[in-house]
Amino acid sequence: YCFLFPDGLGAVFGDFSCGLRETWQAEKVKEYTPTERINYQKMIEDAQKKAAGDQEKEYAEAALRAQKEWEELPPSTDEHAYLTRKKVRNHGLRQSDTLLVMPLYDSSGVMTTYQTISSEGEKKLMYGGRKKGSAYPIPGGLLTVYIVEGYATGATVYEATGCMVIVAVDAGNMLPVAVEAVKKYNPAVVVASWITP
């Protein structure tokens, strides 16, 4: 997002996917008065609130779209080429043509987006959905809760242990997912793994 202020001498910009939040101001000839400084700070805060509100609206629309698309898909089978190549089974995924579809949920269990996985292992997130903190849980025993990057790793861990596994999609999302898992489950049982098969 980027908002240029009405005077053309300042702006607020950022990127929600990586948490970037910045302001820019053209070089001023004279210093701000205390009132101008307060007004400028308010413009920054208002612009950031508007950007956050717009982003939340986009996330909500994407979540509805993801849920609708998910409900129309048939379940996948263990015979999908990606699953057979990785030597794992299907644990709740669905299929769209040749793509596996893995839904991602927030910590309250609401679907936020989904990831597709091709037969060759190419992975893509649905455009516009919220990834940060969203994950795919493979239900199992709660003796240990494993947090892993990708589906194949998650399925491998689940099949070996029978324990719950939470698939975070990528390394950059593991910490937000782990924070939510620690809130939801006993912190002593949550284990994060960056090891992939």
PDB file of C-alpha atoms in Angstrom, residues 69-70 73 80 82 93-104 113-127 151 169:
ATOM      1  CA  GLU A  69     -13.965 -23.002  -3.990  1.00  0.00           C
ATOM      2  CA  TRP A  70     -12.912 -25.609  -1.387  1.00  0.00           C
ATOM      3  CA  LEU A  73     -13.727 -29.793  -4.809  1.00  0.00           C
ATOM      4  CA  HIS A  80      -1.972 -38.387  -6.681  1.00  0.00           C
ATOM      5  CA  TYR A  82       2.897 -35.816  -5.703  1.00  0.00           C
ATOM      6  CA  LEU A  93      -6.593 -32.705   0.893  1.00  0.00           C
ATOM      7  CA  ARG A  94      -8.869 -32.164  -2.066  1.00  0.00           C
ATOM      8  CA  GLN A  95      -8.104 -32.018  -5.767  1.00  0.00           C
ATOM      9  CA  SER A  96      -8.717 -29.539  -8.582  1.00  0.00           C
ATOM     10  CA  ASP A  97      -7.851 -31.198 -11.889  1.00  0.00           C
ATOM     11  CA  THR A  98      -4.247 -32.314 -11.333  1.00  0.00           C
ATOM     12  CA  LEU A  99      -3.584 -29.998  -8.361  1.00  0.00           C
ATOM     13  CA  LEU A 100      -3.779 -30.982  -4.706  1.00  0.00           C
ATOM     14  CA  VAL A 101      -5.513 -28.288  -2.636  1.00  0.00           C
ATOM     15  CA  MET A 102      -4.537 -27.773   1.011  1.00  0.00           C
ATOM     16  CA  PRO A 103      -6.737 -25.361   3.009  1.00  0.00           C
ATOM     17  CA  LEU A 104      -5.160 -23.034   5.550  1.00  0.00           C
ATOM     18  CA  THR A 113      -6.765 -19.286   2.026  1.00  0.00           C
ATOM     19  CA  TYR A 114      -5.399 -22.417   0.379  1.00  0.00           C
ATOM     20  CA  GLN A 115      -2.236 -23.716  -1.245  1.00  0.00           C
ATOM     21  CA  THR A 116      -2.134 -25.755  -4.436  1.00  0.00           C
ATOM     22  CA  ILE A 117       0.504 -28.427  -5.028  1.00  0.00           C
ATOM     23  CA  SER A 118       1.225 -29.725  -8.514  1.00  0.00           C
ATOM     24  CA  SER A 119       2.309 -33.272  -9.367  1.00  0.00           C
ATOM     25  CA  GLU A 120       5.870 -31.939  -9.671  1.00  0.00           C
ATOM     26  CA  GLY A 121       5.695 -30.230  -6.264  1.00  0.00           C
ATOM     27  CA  GLU A 122       5.195 -26.630  -7.404  1.00  0.00           C
ATOM     28  CA  LYS A 123       3.295 -24.805  -4.642  1.00  0.00           C
ATOM     29  CA  LYS A 124       1.199 -21.666  -4.953  1.00  0.00           C
ATOM     30  CA  LEU A 125      -0.955 -19.786  -2.489  1.00  0.00           C
ATOM     31  CA  MET A 126      -4.350 -18.503  -3.533  1.00  0.00           C
ATOM     32  CA  TYR A 127      -4.020 -14.833  -4.478  1.00  0.00           C
ATOM     33  CA  TYR A 151       2.651 -30.981   3.525  1.00  0.00           C
ATOM     34  CA  VAL A 169       3.536 -23.665   4.493  1.00  0.00           C
TER      35      VAL A 169
END
